[in-house]
Amino acid sequence: MNVPIKVKGTPMSFLYGDERIAFERVLRPQATSKILIKVHPDCRVIVSAPEDASEDAVLSAVKKRGRWIYEQLRDFRKQLEHITPRQYVSGESHYYLGKQYLLKVIAAPDQVQGVKLLRGKLEVSVRRKSADRVKGLLTEWYKLRAREIFANRLNAMLEEALWVTGRPPLRILSMQTQWGSCSPNGRITLNPHLVKAPRECIDYVILHELCHIAEHNHSERFYRLMGQVIPKWEMVKERLDTMAYRILSG
């Protein structure tokens, strides 16, 4: 399952004033003739259209919403200007299970280096303050928490995914463009960054991969299985997409 940095679809574009706006055309899974246009916080424009919709029909629909698309892109670009790289110093905000926690870096030469979640703060003890060391300790802490939480949520989702027989192998792997994936032999791989998202988003990604055990493609049955377990999965996906840049920025 892709992180919303990349979307596999047909690249298209249109002119609005002097600006050429690129967008991705993807297949809309619902049985509808409507064309759906979304502008995401990372400035991707995604157009979901039925398979039988012509290129002219898609371009016409997009051009009709040209002003709205342009204004959405302008607003999101302003927001992205304020996202600064992590410095891994006290006072920064870091995500865990959908909540923000203040980072507190403690220089303690005689203490064991590590990370603790205490009183609403992520406390990182290091022998000497170093951004690389703090980042490394946080990365390992997230991976450990991910391993435990993902295993628990997989067990919970397996109780609902009745089409899956047996417990699929689970692997934790840092990925740049995917929240998760499912191999042909049924092994599920999840991105440790996902542990920064709310539990419902974790469940959604796990369910997405469990559905691929039954359906390798995004078929009608695939989405039907999704809807059986999480009826409002599209809203959960939208929440995860909206958070993606903040989650992946550190």
PDB file of C-alpha atoms in Angstrom:
ATOM      1  CA  MET A   1       0.000   0.000   0.000  1.00  0.00           C
ATOM      2  CA  ASN A   2       1.501   3.310  -1.099  1.00  0.00           C
ATOM      3  CA  VAL A   3       2.306   6.223   1.140  1.00  0.00           C
ATOM      4  CA  PRO A   4       0.704   9.269  -0.539  1.00  0.00           C
ATOM      5  CA  ILE A   5       4.044  10.425  -1.937  1.00  0.00           C
ATOM      6  CA  LYS A   6       3.609   8.416  -5.091  1.00  0.00           C
ATOM      7  CA  VAL A   7       0.484   7.224  -6.809  1.00  0.00           C
ATOM      8  CA  LYS A   8       0.476   4.758  -9.665  1.00  0.00           C
ATOM      9  CA  GLY A   9      -1.789   6.180 -12.318  1.00  0.00           C
ATOM     10  CA  THR A  10      -1.842   7.911 -15.672  1.00  0.00           C
ATOM     11  CA  PRO A  11      -0.029  11.285 -15.615  1.00  0.00           C
ATOM     12  CA  MET A  12      -2.039  14.102 -17.199  1.00  0.00           C
ATOM     13  CA  SER A  13      -2.035  17.892 -17.044  1.00  0.00           C
ATOM     14  CA  PHE A  14      -3.989  21.015 -17.973  1.00  0.00           C
ATOM     15  CA  LEU A  15      -3.344  24.743 -18.257  1.00  0.00           C
ATOM     16  CA  TYR A  16      -4.791  27.195 -15.753  1.00  0.00           C
ATOM     17  CA  GLY A  17      -3.715  30.695 -16.675  1.00  0.00           C
ATOM     18  CA  ASP A  18       0.043  30.549 -17.132  1.00  0.00           C
ATOM     19  CA  GLU A  19       0.490  27.471 -14.940  1.00  0.00           C
ATOM     20  CA  ARG A  20       0.449  23.883 -16.111  1.00  0.00           C
ATOM     21  CA  ILE A  21      -1.039  21.744 -13.369  1.00  0.00           C
ATOM     22  CA  ALA A  22      -0.151  18.058 -13.368  1.00  0.00           C
ATOM     23  CA  PHE A  23      -2.470  15.384 -12.003  1.00  0.00           C
ATOM     24  CA  GLU A  24      -2.758  11.613 -11.792  1.00  0.00           C
ATOM     25  CA  ARG A  25      -5.727   9.766 -13.211  1.00  0.00           C
ATOM     26  CA  VAL A  26      -6.571   6.661 -11.181  1.00  0.00           C
ATOM     27  CA  LEU A  27      -9.379   4.135 -11.423  1.00  0.00           C
ATOM     28  CA  ARG A  28     -12.357   4.889  -9.221  1.00  0.00           C
ATOM     29  CA  PRO A  29     -13.400   1.643  -7.503  1.00  0.00           C
ATOM     30  CA  GLN A  30     -17.039   2.541  -6.842  1.00  0.00           C
ATOM     31  CA  ALA A  31     -19.633   1.707  -9.464  1.00  0.00           C
ATOM     32  CA  THR A  32     -20.358   5.302 -10.461  1.00  0.00           C
ATOM     33  CA  SER A  33     -19.978   7.500 -13.493  1.00  0.00           C
ATOM     34  CA  LYS A  34     -18.817  10.499 -11.465  1.00  0.00           C
ATOM     35  CA  ILE A  35     -15.277  11.853 -11.651  1.00  0.00           C
ATOM     36  CA  LEU A  36     -13.775  12.650  -8.245  1.00  0.00           C
ATOM     37  CA  ILE A  37     -11.037  15.297  -7.852  1.00  0.00           C
ATOM     38  CA  LYS A  38      -8.854  15.566  -4.747  1.00  0.00           C
ATOM     39  CA  VAL A  39      -5.992  17.909  -3.925  1.00  0.00           C
ATOM     40  CA  HIS A  40      -3.811  16.415  -1.189  1.00  0.00           C
ATOM     41  CA  PRO A  41      -1.749  18.318   1.405  1.00  0.00           C
ATOM     42  CA  ASP A  42       1.474  17.289  -0.351  1.00  0.00           C
ATOM     43  CA  CYS A  43       0.164  19.077  -3.488  1.00  0.00           C
ATOM     44  CA  ARG A  44      -0.712  15.962  -5.433  1.00  0.00           C
ATOM     45  CA  VAL A  45      -3.820  16.267  -7.567  1.00  0.00           C
ATOM     46  CA  ILE A  46      -5.567  12.898  -7.926  1.00  0.00           C
ATOM     47  CA  VAL A  47      -8.485  12.398 -10.295  1.00  0.00           C
ATOM     48  CA  SER A  48     -10.481   9.189  -9.765  1.00  0.00           C
ATOM     49  CA  ALA A  49     -12.451   8.311 -12.864  1.00  0.00           C
ATOM     50  CA  PRO A  50     -14.384   5.264 -14.127  1.00  0.00           C
ATOM     51  CA  GLU A  51     -12.471   3.068 -16.529  1.00  0.00           C
ATOM     52  CA  ASP A  52     -14.767   3.949 -19.430  1.00  0.00           C
ATOM     53  CA  ALA A  53     -14.432   7.731 -18.970  1.00  0.00           C
ATOM     54  CA  SER A  54     -12.664   9.258 -21.973  1.00  0.00           C
ATOM     55  CA  GLU A  55      -9.578  11.443 -21.660  1.00  0.00           C
ATOM     56  CA  ASP A  56     -11.584  14.402 -22.957  1.00  0.00           C
ATOM     57  CA  ALA A  57     -14.241  13.862 -20.295  1.00  0.00           C
ATOM     58  CA  VAL A  58     -11.610  13.760 -17.553  1.00  0.00           C
ATOM     59  CA  LEU A  59      -9.887  16.920 -18.830  1.00  0.00           C
ATOM     60  CA  SER A  60     -13.218  18.699 -19.110  1.00  0.00           C
ATOM     61  CA  ALA A  61     -14.129  17.842 -15.509  1.00  0.00           C
ATOM     62  CA  VAL A  62     -10.738  18.965 -14.242  1.00  0.00           C
ATOM     63  CA  LYS A  63     -10.813  22.250 -16.167  1.00  0.00           C
ATOM     64  CA  LYS A  64     -14.248  23.068 -14.734  1.00  0.00           C
ATOM     65  CA  ARG A  65     -12.687  22.856 -11.265  1.00  0.00           C
ATOM     66  CA  GLY A  66      -9.503  24.619 -12.364  1.00  0.00           C
ATOM     67  CA  ARG A  67      -9.877  27.647 -10.091  1.00  0.00           C
ATOM     68  CA  TRP A  68     -10.647  25.491  -7.056  1.00  0.00           C
ATOM     69  CA  ILE A  69      -7.654  23.224  -7.773  1.00  0.00           C
ATOM     70  CA  TYR A  70      -5.364  26.233  -8.194  1.00  0.00           C
ATOM     71  CA  GLU A  71      -6.507  27.778  -4.891  1.00  0.00           C
ATOM     72  CA  GLN A  72      -6.117  24.477  -3.027  1.00  0.00           C
ATOM     73  CA  LEU A  73      -2.573  24.088  -4.363  1.00  0.00           C
ATOM     74  CA  ARG A  74      -1.730  27.673  -3.384  1.00  0.00           C
ATOM     75  CA  ASP A  75      -2.951  27.131   0.189  1.00  0.00           C
ATOM     76  CA  PHE A  76      -1.165  23.797   0.630  1.00  0.00           C
ATOM     77  CA  ARG A  77       2.087  25.211  -0.767  1.00  0.00           C
ATOM     78  CA  LYS A  78       1.982  27.931   1.891  1.00  0.00           C
ATOM     79  CA  GLN A  79       1.541  25.281   4.582  1.00  0.00           C
ATOM     80  CA  LEU A  80       4.453  23.204   3.276  1.00  0.00           C
ATOM     81  CA  GLU A  81       6.743  26.235   3.550  1.00  0.00           C
ATOM     82  CA  HIS A  82       6.396  26.015   7.330  1.00  0.00           C
ATOM     83  CA  ILE A  83       7.453  22.348   7.592  1.00  0.00           C
ATOM     84  CA  THR A  84      11.060  22.517   8.749  1.00  0.00           C
ATOM     85  CA  PRO A  85      13.515  19.608   9.000  1.00  0.00           C
ATOM     86  CA  ARG A  86      13.792  17.914  12.387  1.00  0.00           C
ATOM     87  CA  GLN A  87      16.651  19.110  14.595  1.00  0.00           C
ATOM     88  CA  TYR A  88      16.117  16.464  17.318  1.00  0.00           C
ATOM     89  CA  VAL A  89      16.349  18.974  20.143  1.00  0.00           C
ATOM     90  CA  SER A  90      14.171  19.578  23.201  1.00  0.00           C
ATOM     91  CA  GLY A  91      10.862  21.261  22.441  1.00  0.00           C
ATOM     92  CA  GLU A  92      10.190  19.581  19.109  1.00  0.00           C
ATOM     93  CA  SER A  93       6.905  17.782  18.547  1.00  0.00           C
ATOM     94  CA  HIS A  94       6.934  14.108  17.551  1.00  0.00           C
ATOM     95  CA  TYR A  95       4.015  11.781  16.763  1.00  0.00           C
ATOM     96  CA  TYR A  96       3.136   8.463  18.370  1.00  0.00           C
ATOM     97  CA  LEU A  97      -0.198   6.690  17.794  1.00  0.00           C
ATOM     98  CA  GLY A  98      -1.693   9.867  16.358  1.00  0.00           C
ATOM     99  CA  LYS A  99      -0.807  12.116  19.280  1.00  0.00           C
ATOM    100  CA  GLN A 100       1.910  14.741  19.488  1.00  0.00           C
ATOM    101  CA  TYR A 101       4.544  14.531  22.231  1.00  0.00           C
ATOM    102  CA  LEU A 102       7.190  17.068  23.134  1.00  0.00           C
ATOM    103  CA  LEU A 103      10.755  15.834  22.820  1.00  0.00           C
ATOM    104  CA  LYS A 104      12.971  16.239  25.875  1.00  0.00           C
ATOM    105  CA  VAL A 105      16.678  15.492  25.377  1.00  0.00           C
ATOM    106  CA  ILE A 106      18.600  14.776  28.562  1.00  0.00           C
ATOM    107  CA  ALA A 107      22.397  14.696  28.618  1.00  0.00           C
ATOM    108  CA  ALA A 108      23.312  12.122  31.283  1.00  0.00           C
ATOM    109  CA  PRO A 109      26.838  10.699  30.877  1.00  0.00           C
ATOM    110  CA  ASP A 110      26.328   8.114  33.633  1.00  0.00           C
ATOM    111  CA  GLN A 111      22.868   6.861  32.565  1.00  0.00           C
ATOM    112  CA  VAL A 112      21.836   4.213  30.059  1.00  0.00           C
ATOM    113  CA  GLN A 113      20.954   5.770  26.720  1.00  0.00           C
ATOM    114  CA  GLY A 114      17.365   5.250  25.659  1.00  0.00           C
ATOM    115  CA  VAL A 115      13.842   6.583  25.127  1.00  0.00           C
ATOM    116  CA  LYS A 116      10.933   6.750  27.565  1.00  0.00           C
ATOM    117  CA  LEU A 117       7.387   8.043  27.185  1.00  0.00           C
ATOM    118  CA  LEU A 118       6.751   9.929  30.407  1.00  0.00           C
ATOM    119  CA  ARG A 119       4.096  12.484  31.383  1.00  0.00           C
ATOM    120  CA  GLY A 120       3.235  13.387  27.813  1.00  0.00           C
ATOM    121  CA  LYS A 121       6.857  13.746  26.724  1.00  0.00           C
ATOM    122  CA  LEU A 122       9.325  11.645  24.777  1.00  0.00           C
ATOM    123  CA  GLU A 123      12.424  11.684  26.957  1.00  0.00           C
ATOM    124  CA  VAL A 124      15.668  10.709  25.258  1.00  0.00           C
ATOM    125  CA  SER A 125      18.717  10.144  27.459  1.00  0.00           C
ATOM    126  CA  VAL A 126      22.105  10.430  25.777  1.00  0.00           C
ATOM    127  CA  ARG A 127      25.656  10.593  27.078  1.00  0.00           C
ATOM    128  CA  ARG A 128      26.165  13.794  25.117  1.00  0.00           C
ATOM    129  CA  LYS A 129      23.744  15.781  23.003  1.00  0.00           C
ATOM    130  CA  SER A 130      23.950  14.815  19.352  1.00  0.00           C
ATOM    131  CA  ALA A 131      21.152  15.109  16.788  1.00  0.00           C
ATOM    132  CA  ASP A 132      22.300  11.933  15.034  1.00  0.00           C
ATOM    133  CA  ARG A 133      22.341   9.977  18.295  1.00  0.00           C
ATOM    134  CA  VAL A 134      18.906  11.244  19.353  1.00  0.00           C
ATOM    135  CA  LYS A 135      17.497  10.406  15.922  1.00  0.00           C
ATOM    136  CA  GLY A 136      19.022   6.925  16.056  1.00  0.00           C
ATOM    137  CA  LEU A 137      17.580   6.187  19.500  1.00  0.00           C
ATOM    138  CA  LEU A 138      14.138   7.446  18.478  1.00  0.00           C
ATOM    139  CA  THR A 139      14.216   5.367  15.296  1.00  0.00           C
ATOM    140  CA  GLU A 140      14.986   2.202  17.269  1.00  0.00           C
ATOM    141  CA  TRP A 141      12.304   3.030  19.854  1.00  0.00           C
ATOM    142  CA  TYR A 142       9.691   3.488  17.137  1.00  0.00           C
ATOM    143  CA  LYS A 143      10.674   0.163  15.560  1.00  0.00           C
ATOM    144  CA  LEU A 144      10.332  -1.669  18.884  1.00  0.00           C
ATOM    145  CA  ARG A 145       6.951  -0.109  19.572  1.00  0.00           C
ATOM    146  CA  ALA A 146       5.860  -0.823  15.989  1.00  0.00           C
ATOM    147  CA  ARG A 147       6.781  -4.486  16.286  1.00  0.00           C
ATOM    148  CA  GLU A 148       4.610  -4.910  19.385  1.00  0.00           C
ATOM    149  CA  ILE A 149       1.650  -2.776  18.304  1.00  0.00           C
ATOM    150  CA  PHE A 150       1.496  -4.086  14.740  1.00  0.00           C
ATOM    151  CA  ALA A 151       1.483  -7.675  16.008  1.00  0.00           C
ATOM    152  CA  ASN A 152      -1.403  -6.892  18.365  1.00  0.00           C
ATOM    153  CA  ARG A 153      -3.401  -5.055  15.703  1.00  0.00           C
ATOM    154  CA  LEU A 154      -2.782  -7.829  13.172  1.00  0.00           C
ATOM    155  CA  ASN A 155      -4.266 -10.316  15.650  1.00  0.00           C
ATOM    156  CA  ALA A 156      -7.284  -8.046  16.112  1.00  0.00           C
ATOM    157  CA  MET A 157      -7.847  -7.588  12.379  1.00  0.00           C
ATOM    158  CA  LEU A 158      -7.493 -11.327  11.720  1.00  0.00           C
ATOM    159  CA  GLU A 159     -10.585 -11.861  13.871  1.00  0.00           C
ATOM    160  CA  GLU A 160     -12.509  -9.771  11.314  1.00  0.00           C
ATOM    161  CA  ALA A 161     -10.756 -10.920   8.122  1.00  0.00           C
ATOM    162  CA  LEU A 162     -12.505 -14.281   7.892  1.00  0.00           C
ATOM    163  CA  TRP A 163     -11.100 -14.957   4.417  1.00  0.00           C
ATOM    164  CA  VAL A 164      -7.573 -15.354   5.864  1.00  0.00           C
ATOM    165  CA  THR A 165      -6.617 -18.804   7.136  1.00  0.00           C
ATOM    166  CA  GLY A 166      -3.662 -18.852   9.501  1.00  0.00           C
ATOM    167  CA  ARG A 167      -1.541 -15.973  10.720  1.00  0.00           C
ATOM    168  CA  PRO A 168       0.544 -14.398   7.917  1.00  0.00           C
ATOM    169  CA  PRO A 169       4.221 -13.646   8.636  1.00  0.00           C
ATOM    170  CA  LEU A 170       4.831 -10.025   9.658  1.00  0.00           C
ATOM    171  CA  ARG A 171       7.939  -8.005   8.840  1.00  0.00           C
ATOM    172  CA  ILE A 172       8.860  -4.443   9.891  1.00  0.00           C
ATOM    173  CA  LEU A 173      10.799  -2.520   7.240  1.00  0.00           C
ATOM    174  CA  SER A 174      11.462   1.198   6.739  1.00  0.00           C
ATOM    175  CA  MET A 175      10.155   2.259   3.332  1.00  0.00           C
ATOM    176  CA  GLN A 176      10.058   5.608   1.553  1.00  0.00           C
ATOM    177  CA  THR A 177       6.964   5.130  -0.597  1.00  0.00           C
ATOM    178  CA  GLN A 178       4.801   2.485   1.083  1.00  0.00           C
ATOM    179  CA  TRP A 179       2.913   2.065   4.337  1.00  0.00           C
ATOM    180  CA  GLY A 180       2.765  -1.660   3.739  1.00  0.00           C
ATOM    181  CA  SER A 181       2.860  -4.469   1.228  1.00  0.00           C
ATOM    182  CA  CYS A 182       1.795  -8.077   0.823  1.00  0.00           C
ATOM    183  CA  SER A 183       4.019 -10.567  -0.982  1.00  0.00           C
ATOM    184  CA  PRO A 184       2.610 -13.268  -3.312  1.00  0.00           C
ATOM    185  CA  ASN A 185       3.139 -15.871  -0.560  1.00  0.00           C
ATOM    186  CA  GLY A 186       1.163 -13.785   1.958  1.00  0.00           C
ATOM    187  CA  ARG A 187       3.910 -12.127   3.997  1.00  0.00           C
ATOM    188  CA  ILE A 188       2.878  -8.679   5.265  1.00  0.00           C
ATOM    189  CA  THR A 189       5.464  -5.905   5.515  1.00  0.00           C
ATOM    190  CA  LEU A 190       4.688  -2.711   7.450  1.00  0.00           C
ATOM    191  CA  ASN A 191       6.511   0.607   7.671  1.00  0.00           C
ATOM    192  CA  PRO A 192       7.561   1.442  11.277  1.00  0.00           C
ATOM    193  CA  HIS A 193       6.637   5.110  10.628  1.00  0.00           C
ATOM    194  CA  LEU A 194       3.022   3.913  10.623  1.00  0.00           C
ATOM    195  CA  VAL A 195       3.183   3.577  14.424  1.00  0.00           C
ATOM    196  CA  LYS A 196       3.082   7.385  14.547  1.00  0.00           C
ATOM    197  CA  ALA A 197      -0.434   7.313  13.077  1.00  0.00           C
ATOM    198  CA  PRO A 198      -3.715   6.723  14.977  1.00  0.00           C
ATOM    199  CA  ARG A 199      -4.695   3.134  15.685  1.00  0.00           C
ATOM    200  CA  GLU A 200      -7.567   3.262  13.178  1.00  0.00           C
ATOM    201  CA  CYS A 201      -5.047   4.142  10.447  1.00  0.00           C
ATOM    202  CA  ILE A 202      -2.828   1.217  11.463  1.00  0.00           C
ATOM    203  CA  ASP A 203      -5.863  -1.079  11.296  1.00  0.00           C
ATOM    204  CA  TYR A 204      -6.755   0.292   7.862  1.00  0.00           C
ATOM    205  CA  VAL A 205      -3.286  -0.424   6.419  1.00  0.00           C
ATOM    206  CA  ILE A 206      -3.195  -3.917   7.928  1.00  0.00           C
ATOM    207  CA  LEU A 207      -6.667  -4.660   6.571  1.00  0.00           C
ATOM    208  CA  HIS A 208      -5.598  -3.366   3.145  1.00  0.00           C
ATOM    209  CA  GLU A 209      -2.786  -5.934   3.065  1.00  0.00           C
ATOM    210  CA  LEU A 210      -5.006  -8.722   4.404  1.00  0.00           C
ATOM    211  CA  CYS A 211      -7.420  -8.024   1.548  1.00  0.00           C
ATOM    212  CA  HIS A 212      -4.537  -8.536  -0.870  1.00  0.00           C
ATOM    213  CA  ILE A 213      -4.204 -12.092   0.413  1.00  0.00           C
ATOM    214  CA  ALA A 214      -7.619 -12.713  -1.139  1.00  0.00           C
ATOM    215  CA  GLU A 215      -7.348 -10.277  -4.064  1.00  0.00           C
ATOM    216  CA  HIS A 216      -3.949  -9.285  -5.466  1.00  0.00           C
ATOM    217  CA  ASN A 217      -5.480  -6.395  -7.402  1.00  0.00           C
ATOM    218  CA  HIS A 218      -7.792  -3.577  -6.337  1.00  0.00           C
ATOM    219  CA  SER A 219     -10.846  -5.370  -7.664  1.00  0.00           C
ATOM    220  CA  GLU A 220     -14.481  -4.838  -6.718  1.00  0.00           C
ATOM    221  CA  ARG A 221     -14.202  -7.768  -4.314  1.00  0.00           C
ATOM    222  CA  PHE A 222     -11.114  -6.174  -2.726  1.00  0.00           C
ATOM    223  CA  TYR A 223     -13.053  -3.010  -1.851  1.00  0.00           C
ATOM    224  CA  ARG A 224     -16.066  -5.034  -0.787  1.00  0.00           C
ATOM    225  CA  LEU A 225     -13.912  -6.898   1.741  1.00  0.00           C
ATOM    226  CA  MET A 226     -12.490  -3.584   2.963  1.00  0.00           C
ATOM    227  CA  GLY A 227     -15.988  -2.221   3.486  1.00  0.00           C
ATOM    228  CA  GLN A 228     -17.127  -5.300   5.386  1.00  0.00           C
ATOM    229  CA  VAL A 229     -14.545  -4.708   8.129  1.00  0.00           C
ATOM    230  CA  ILE A 230     -14.110  -0.904   8.026  1.00  0.00           C
ATOM    231  CA  PRO A 231     -17.252   0.589   6.431  1.00  0.00           C
ATOM    232  CA  LYS A 232     -15.782   4.118   6.428  1.00  0.00           C
ATOM    233  CA  TRP A 233     -12.304   3.111   5.293  1.00  0.00           C
ATOM    234  CA  GLU A 234     -12.120   5.984   2.793  1.00  0.00           C
ATOM    235  CA  MET A 235     -12.385   8.527   5.637  1.00  0.00           C
ATOM    236  CA  VAL A 236      -9.619   6.727   7.527  1.00  0.00           C
ATOM    237  CA  LYS A 237      -7.453   6.704   4.396  1.00  0.00           C
ATOM    238  CA  GLU A 238      -8.025  10.436   3.969  1.00  0.00           C
ATOM    239  CA  ARG A 239      -6.934  11.032   7.573  1.00  0.00           C
ATOM    240  CA  LEU A 240      -3.752   9.035   7.043  1.00  0.00           C
ATOM    241  CA  ASP A 241      -3.018  10.804   3.748  1.00  0.00           C
ATOM    242  CA  THR A 242      -3.442  14.182   5.432  1.00  0.00           C
ATOM    243  CA  MET A 243      -0.972  13.259   8.186  1.00  0.00           C
ATOM    244  CA  ALA A 244       1.575  11.585   5.942  1.00  0.00           C
ATOM    245  CA  TYR A 245       4.004  14.468   5.469  1.00  0.00           C
ATOM    246  CA  ARG A 246       4.044  15.297   9.177  1.00  0.00           C
ATOM    247  CA  ILE A 247       4.544  11.647  10.104  1.00  0.00           C
ATOM    248  CA  LEU A 248       7.324  11.049   7.593  1.00  0.00           C
ATOM    249  CA  SER A 249       9.233  14.280   8.272  1.00  0.00           C
ATOM    250  CA  GLY A 250      11.058  12.761  11.231  1.00  0.00           C
TER     251      GLY A 250
END
